[in-house]
Structure formats: structure tokens, C-alpha cells
Coordinates of C-alpha atoms and ligand atoms in Angstrom, one line a residue:
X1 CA -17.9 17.4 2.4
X2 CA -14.9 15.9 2.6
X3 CA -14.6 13.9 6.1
X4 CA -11.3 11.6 6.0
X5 CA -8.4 10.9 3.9
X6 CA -7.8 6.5 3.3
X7 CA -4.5 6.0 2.7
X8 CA -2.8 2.8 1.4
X9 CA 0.3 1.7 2.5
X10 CA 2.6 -0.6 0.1
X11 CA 3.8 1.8 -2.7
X12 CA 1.3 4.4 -1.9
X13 CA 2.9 6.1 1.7
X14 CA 6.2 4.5 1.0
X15 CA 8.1 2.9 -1.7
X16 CA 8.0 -0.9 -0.3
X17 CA 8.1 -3.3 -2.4
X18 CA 10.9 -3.5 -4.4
X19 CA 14.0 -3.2 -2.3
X20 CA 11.6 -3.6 1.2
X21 CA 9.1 -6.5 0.9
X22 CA 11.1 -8.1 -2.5
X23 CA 14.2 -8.2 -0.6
X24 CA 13.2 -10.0 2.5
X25 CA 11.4 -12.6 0.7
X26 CA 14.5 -13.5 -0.8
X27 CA 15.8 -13.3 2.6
X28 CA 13.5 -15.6 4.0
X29 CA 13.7 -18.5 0.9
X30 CA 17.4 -18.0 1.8
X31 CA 16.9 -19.0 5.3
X32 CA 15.0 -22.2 4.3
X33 CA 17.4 -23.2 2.1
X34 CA 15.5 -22.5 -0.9
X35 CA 17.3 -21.0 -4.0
X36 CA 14.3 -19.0 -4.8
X37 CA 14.9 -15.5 -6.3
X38 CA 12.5 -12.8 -6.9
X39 CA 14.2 -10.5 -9.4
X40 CA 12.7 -6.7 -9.9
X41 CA 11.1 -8.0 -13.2
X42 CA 9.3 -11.1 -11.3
X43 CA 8.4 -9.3 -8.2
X44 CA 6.4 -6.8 -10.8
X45 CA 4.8 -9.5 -12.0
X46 CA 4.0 -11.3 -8.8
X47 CA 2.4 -8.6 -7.2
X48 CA -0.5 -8.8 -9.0
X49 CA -1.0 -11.2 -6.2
X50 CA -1.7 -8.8 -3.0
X51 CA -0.8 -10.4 0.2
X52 CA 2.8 -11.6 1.0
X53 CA 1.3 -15.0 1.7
X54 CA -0.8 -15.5 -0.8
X55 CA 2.0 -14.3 -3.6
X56 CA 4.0 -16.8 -2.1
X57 CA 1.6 -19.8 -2.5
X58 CA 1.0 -18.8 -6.2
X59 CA 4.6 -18.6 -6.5
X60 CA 4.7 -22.2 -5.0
X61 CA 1.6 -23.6 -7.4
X62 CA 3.5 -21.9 -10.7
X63 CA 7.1 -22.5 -9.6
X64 CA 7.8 -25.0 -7.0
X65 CA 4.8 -27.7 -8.2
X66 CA 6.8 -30.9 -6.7
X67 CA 6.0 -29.6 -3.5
X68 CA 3.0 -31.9 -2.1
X69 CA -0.3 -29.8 -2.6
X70 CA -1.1 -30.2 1.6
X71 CA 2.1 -28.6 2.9
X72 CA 2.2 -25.7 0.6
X73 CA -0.2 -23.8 3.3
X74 CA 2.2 -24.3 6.0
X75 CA 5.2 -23.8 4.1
X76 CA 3.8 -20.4 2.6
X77 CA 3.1 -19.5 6.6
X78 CA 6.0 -20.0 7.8
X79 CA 8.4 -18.1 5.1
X80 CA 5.9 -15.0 5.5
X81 CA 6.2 -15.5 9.3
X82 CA 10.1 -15.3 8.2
X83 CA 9.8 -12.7 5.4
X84 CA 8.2 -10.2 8.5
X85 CA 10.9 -10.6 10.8
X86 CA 13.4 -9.4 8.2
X87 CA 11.3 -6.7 6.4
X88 CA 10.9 -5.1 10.4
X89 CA 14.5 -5.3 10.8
X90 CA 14.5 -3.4 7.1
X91 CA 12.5 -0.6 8.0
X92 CA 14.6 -0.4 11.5
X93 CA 17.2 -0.1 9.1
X94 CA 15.7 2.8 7.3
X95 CA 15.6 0.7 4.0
X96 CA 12.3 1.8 3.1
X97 CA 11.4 5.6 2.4
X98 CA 8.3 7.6 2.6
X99 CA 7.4 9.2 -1.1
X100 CA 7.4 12.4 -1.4
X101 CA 4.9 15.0 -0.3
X102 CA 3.8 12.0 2.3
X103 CA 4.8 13.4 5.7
X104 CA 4.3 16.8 4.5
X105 CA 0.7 16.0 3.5
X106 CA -0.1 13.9 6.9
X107 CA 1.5 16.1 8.9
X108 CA -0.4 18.7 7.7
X109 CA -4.1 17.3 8.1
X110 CA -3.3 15.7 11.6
X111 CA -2.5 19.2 12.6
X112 CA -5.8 20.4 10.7
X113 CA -7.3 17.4 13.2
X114 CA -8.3 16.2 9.7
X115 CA -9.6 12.5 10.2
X116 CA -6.6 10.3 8.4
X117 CA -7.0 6.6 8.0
X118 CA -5.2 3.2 6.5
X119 CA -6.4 0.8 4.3
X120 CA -4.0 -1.8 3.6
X121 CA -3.3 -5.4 2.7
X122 CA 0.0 -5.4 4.6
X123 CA 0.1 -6.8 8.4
X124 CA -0.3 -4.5 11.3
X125 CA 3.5 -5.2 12.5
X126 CA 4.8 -3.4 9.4
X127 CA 2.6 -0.4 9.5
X128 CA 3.9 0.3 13.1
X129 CA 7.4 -0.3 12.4
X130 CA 7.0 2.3 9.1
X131 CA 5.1 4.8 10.9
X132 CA 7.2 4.7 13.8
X133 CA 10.6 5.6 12.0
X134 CA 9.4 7.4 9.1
X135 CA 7.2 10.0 10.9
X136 CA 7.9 11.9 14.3
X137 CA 7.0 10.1 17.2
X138 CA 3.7 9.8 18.0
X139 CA 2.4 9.7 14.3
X140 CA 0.7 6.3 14.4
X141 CA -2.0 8.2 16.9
X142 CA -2.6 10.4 14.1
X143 CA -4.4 7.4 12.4
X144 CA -8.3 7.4 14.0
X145 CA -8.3 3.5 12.0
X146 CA -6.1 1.0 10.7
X147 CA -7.4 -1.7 8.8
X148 CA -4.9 -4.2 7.8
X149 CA -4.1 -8.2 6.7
X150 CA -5.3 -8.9 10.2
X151 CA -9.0 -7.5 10.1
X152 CA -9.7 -8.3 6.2
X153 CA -8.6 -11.5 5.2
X154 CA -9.9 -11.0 2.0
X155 CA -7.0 -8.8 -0.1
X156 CA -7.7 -6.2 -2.3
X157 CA -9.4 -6.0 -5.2
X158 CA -12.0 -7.3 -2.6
X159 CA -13.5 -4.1 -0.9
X160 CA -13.3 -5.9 2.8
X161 CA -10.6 -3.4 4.1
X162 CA -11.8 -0.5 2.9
X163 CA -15.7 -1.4 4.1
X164 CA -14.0 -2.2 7.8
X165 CA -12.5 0.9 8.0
X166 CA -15.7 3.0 6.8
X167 CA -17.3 1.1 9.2
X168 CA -14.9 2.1 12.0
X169 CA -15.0 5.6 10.7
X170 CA -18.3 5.7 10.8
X171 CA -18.6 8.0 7.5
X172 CA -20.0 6.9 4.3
X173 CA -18.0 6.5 0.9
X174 CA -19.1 10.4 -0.6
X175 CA -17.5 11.3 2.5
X176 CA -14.0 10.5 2.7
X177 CA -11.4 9.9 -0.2
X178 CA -8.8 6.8 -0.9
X179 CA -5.3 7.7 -2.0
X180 CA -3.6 4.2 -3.9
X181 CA -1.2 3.5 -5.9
X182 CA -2.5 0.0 -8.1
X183 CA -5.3 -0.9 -10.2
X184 CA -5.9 -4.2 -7.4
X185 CA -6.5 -0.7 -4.7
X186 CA -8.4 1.3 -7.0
X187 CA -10.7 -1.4 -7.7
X188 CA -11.0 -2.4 -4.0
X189 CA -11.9 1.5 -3.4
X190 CA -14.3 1.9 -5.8
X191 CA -16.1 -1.2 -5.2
X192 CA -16.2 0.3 -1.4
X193 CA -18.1 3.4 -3.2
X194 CA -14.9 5.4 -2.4
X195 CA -13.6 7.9 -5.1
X196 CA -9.5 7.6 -5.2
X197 CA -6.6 9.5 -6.3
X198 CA -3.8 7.5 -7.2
X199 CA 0.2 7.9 -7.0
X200 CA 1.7 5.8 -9.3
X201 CA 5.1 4.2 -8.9
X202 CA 7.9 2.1 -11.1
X203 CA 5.7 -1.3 -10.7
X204 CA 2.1 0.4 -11.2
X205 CA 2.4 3.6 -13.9
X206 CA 1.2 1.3 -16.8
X207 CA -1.6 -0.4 -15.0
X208 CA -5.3 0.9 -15.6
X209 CA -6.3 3.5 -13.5
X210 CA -9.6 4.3 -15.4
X211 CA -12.2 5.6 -12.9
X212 CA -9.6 7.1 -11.0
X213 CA -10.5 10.9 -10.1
X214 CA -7.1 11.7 -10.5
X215 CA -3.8 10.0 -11.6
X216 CA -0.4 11.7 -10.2
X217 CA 3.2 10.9 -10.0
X218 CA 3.6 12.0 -6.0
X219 CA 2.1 14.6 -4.1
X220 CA 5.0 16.8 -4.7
X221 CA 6.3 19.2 -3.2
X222 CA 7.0 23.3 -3.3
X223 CA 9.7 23.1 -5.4
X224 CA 9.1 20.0 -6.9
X225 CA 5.4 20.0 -8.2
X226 CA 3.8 16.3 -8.6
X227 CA 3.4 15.7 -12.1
X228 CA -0.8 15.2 -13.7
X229 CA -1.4 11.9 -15.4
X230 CA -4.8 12.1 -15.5
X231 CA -8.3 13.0 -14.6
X232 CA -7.2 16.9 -14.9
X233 CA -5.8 18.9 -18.1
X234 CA -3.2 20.6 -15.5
X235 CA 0.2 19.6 -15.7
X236 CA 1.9 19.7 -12.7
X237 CA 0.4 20.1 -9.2
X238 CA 1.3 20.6 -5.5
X239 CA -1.2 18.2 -3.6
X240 CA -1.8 19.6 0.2
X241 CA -5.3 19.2 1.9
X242 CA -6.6 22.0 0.5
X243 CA -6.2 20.9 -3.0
X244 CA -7.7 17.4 -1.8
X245 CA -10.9 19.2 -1.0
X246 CA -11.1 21.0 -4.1
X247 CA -10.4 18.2 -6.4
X248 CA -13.4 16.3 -3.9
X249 CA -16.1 18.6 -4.1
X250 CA -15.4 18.9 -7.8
X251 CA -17.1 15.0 -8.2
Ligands
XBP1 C1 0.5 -4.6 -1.0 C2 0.7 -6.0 -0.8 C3 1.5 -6.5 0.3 C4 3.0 -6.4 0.3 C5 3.5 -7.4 1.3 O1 -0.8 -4.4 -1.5 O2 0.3 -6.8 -1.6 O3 1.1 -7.8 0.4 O4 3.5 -6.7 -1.0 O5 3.0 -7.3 2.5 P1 -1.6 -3.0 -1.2 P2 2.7 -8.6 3.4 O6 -0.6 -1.9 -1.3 O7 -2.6 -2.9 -2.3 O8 -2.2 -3.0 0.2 O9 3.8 -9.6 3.2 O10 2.7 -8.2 4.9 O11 1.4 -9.2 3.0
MG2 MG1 -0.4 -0.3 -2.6

């Protein structure tokens, strides 16, 4: 039976990256002084590097090699410490919007007292500030577990968040379902023994997403069904909890 829903956070409950996250790493590099710029195209191709730290010390290594190899760790620290201050002031901002059929969707199991969860490479500071202006007030209560940067140091593909929050949960994988939005998040679900159904976006349509038990565009809404890319022959859907349960028990 299905328990609890696992939801990502970056690209999967809101569209992030490109003008949220992207934009204030520019903003911090700015700050420093650095005439770093992370295009779309580049950010694409730099996420496959999860973690806002990390994707700046592989920028560094590729990009910015005179810098001596001992203060790249510090350096990377410190513009992320940067970059957080002006994605929260972002989302304040209401640059960053939930995708669609999101608050529809949670607002619906929380008021089913359906168990909802997060699983998510992102630090805790930037799930708060989304939660708290993209959902009624309240909403981050709604959430029995968060797991975030802060309690799994090890970023997806690596299963570490998802196994934390299971653990929190106290439920095991057949029981609960993840909803992602990359190949890196699928991979870290499966690998937790989780079955996922992903909503693609811009950066993540073309990525693999074999394994997946289904592959969607959104969650949609009533008038605006979420188109099927895979894992069913339907082709358009309207994804509420009770179609979340079907397509469960189905595998
Ligand atoms: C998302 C990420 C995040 C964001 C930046 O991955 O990799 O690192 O790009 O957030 P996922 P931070 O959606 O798979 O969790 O800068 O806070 O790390
Ligand atoms: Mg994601």
C-alpha cells in the first residue's frame, strides 16, 4: 500500500534552476569580483554536478585551474555561502514558481493526512524560504521529514537522502513513492529501492529516465492534463493522489 509521497525539490516542486539557483551564482561570482558567467546552455551542462558547492568546485578545476589547488575548497564555500543569500532574497522575490499541479497535488494529500516527504540535495534554508511563499502558511508542517544538503552530504545519484528520510519515515521503499525530475534523482531513488515518477523539465526531458514507473511533463491540471512520456500508452493525464495510488499498486 502506498504510505508516503518523496518529493524532490530543485526542478521537481519548482522550476529553480535556471532563472533561481543559475542566476544567483552569477550573482555571487559578481560580488567576488569574478567575471564568471553561467549561461542557460552551461548551467545545463553543469548540473550534472548536484550540489551548488560541488558544481562550483568542478567549475573551478575545468575553468578557473590557476587558482592554487588548496584554496579552491574555501573559495567554493564561501561563493555558495554568497550564492544562498541571494537565491533567498530570490524566492522572497517570488522569482521562482511552483510547477504546475504542485500545490494542487500537496494540498490535496496533506488534507487526506497523506504522509508527504522531501528528498533533496538543496540546503534546508532554501526549502523553507520556497515552501514558505509558494504554499499557504503553515505548509512546511505538512512535511512529516525533510532531508536535505545538511543531513546527506553525499548528493544524489548516491541514495544517502533518500535512505535518511526512509529511515525517518520509518516505512520501507515498496511503501512510499519518489516524484523527480533527473536521471542523477531517479538513480538515487532507485538505488534507495524506491519506485519514482518523474516530471521532466527544459534541462532534464532528454536525460534517461529508463526504470522510471512513469515519465510525465507536470502533474497537470483539470483543464490542462500533464502530458505521458512514458511507462504508460495513455496520453495525457491529470495526476492527483488517487491516480498516484493506482499507478503504485499497478508495480
Ligand atoms: C539540485 C541541485 C541543487 C541546486 C542548487 O539537485 O543540484 O544543488 O542546483 O542548490 P536535486 P544548492 O534536484 O537532484 O536535489 O546550491 O543549495 O546546493
Ligand atoms: Mg531535481
Amino acid at each position: 500500500m502506498l504510505r508516503a509521497l518523496i518529493f524532490d525539490v530543485d526542478g521537481t516542486i519548482a522550476d529553480t534552476e535556471r532563472d533561481g539557483h543559475r542566476v544567483a551564482f552569477n550573482r555571487a561570482f559578481a560580488d567576488a569580483g569574478l567575471d564568471w558567467h553561467w549561461d542557460v546552455a552551461r548551467y545545463g551542462a553543469l548540473l550534472r554536478v548536484t550540489g551548488g558547492r560541488e558544481r562550483i568546485l568542478h567549475f573551478i578545476d575545468t575553468d578557473a585551474a590557476h587558482i592554487a589547488t588548496n584554496e579552491r575548497e574555501a573559495l567554493a564555500r564561501r561563493l555558495h555561502a554568497r550564492k544562498t543569500e541571494h537565491y533567498l532574497c530570490m524566492v522572497d522575490e517570488g522569482a521562482v514558481q511552483l510547477r504546475p499541479g504542485v500545490a494542487r497535488l500537496l494540498s490535496e494529500a496533506h488534507a487526506a493526512g497523506f504522509t508527504l516527504a522531501i528528498a533533496t540535495t538543496t540546503s534546508r534554508a532554501n526549502i523553507d524560504a520556497l515552501l514558505a511563499h509558494a504554499l499557504p502558511p503553515g505548509a512546511l508542517g505538512w512535511f512529516s521529514v525533510i532531508g536535505a544538503a545538511e543531513d546527506a552530504p553525499c548528493k544524489k545519484p548516491d541514495p544517502q537522502v533518500y535512505e535518511f528520510v526512509l529511515e525517518k519515515l520509518q516505512l520501507a521503499p515498496r511503501e512510499c513513492l519518489a516524484i523527480e525530475d533527473s536521471a542523477a534523482g531517479l538513480q538515487a531513488a532507485t538505488a534507495a529501492g524506491l519506485r519514482t515518477v518523474v516530471t521532466v523539465n527544459d534541462y532534464t526531458r532528454d536525460q534517461d529516465f529508463s526504470g522510471a514507473l512513469m515519465v510525465l511533463s507536470d502533474f497537470g491540471e483539470r483543464d490542462a492534463p500533464a502530458r505521458v512520456l512514458g511507462g504508460s500508452n495513455a496520453a495525457n493525464v491529470f495526476v492527483d493522489l488517487a491516480q498516484m495510488k493506482l499507478w503504485h499498486a499497478r508495480h
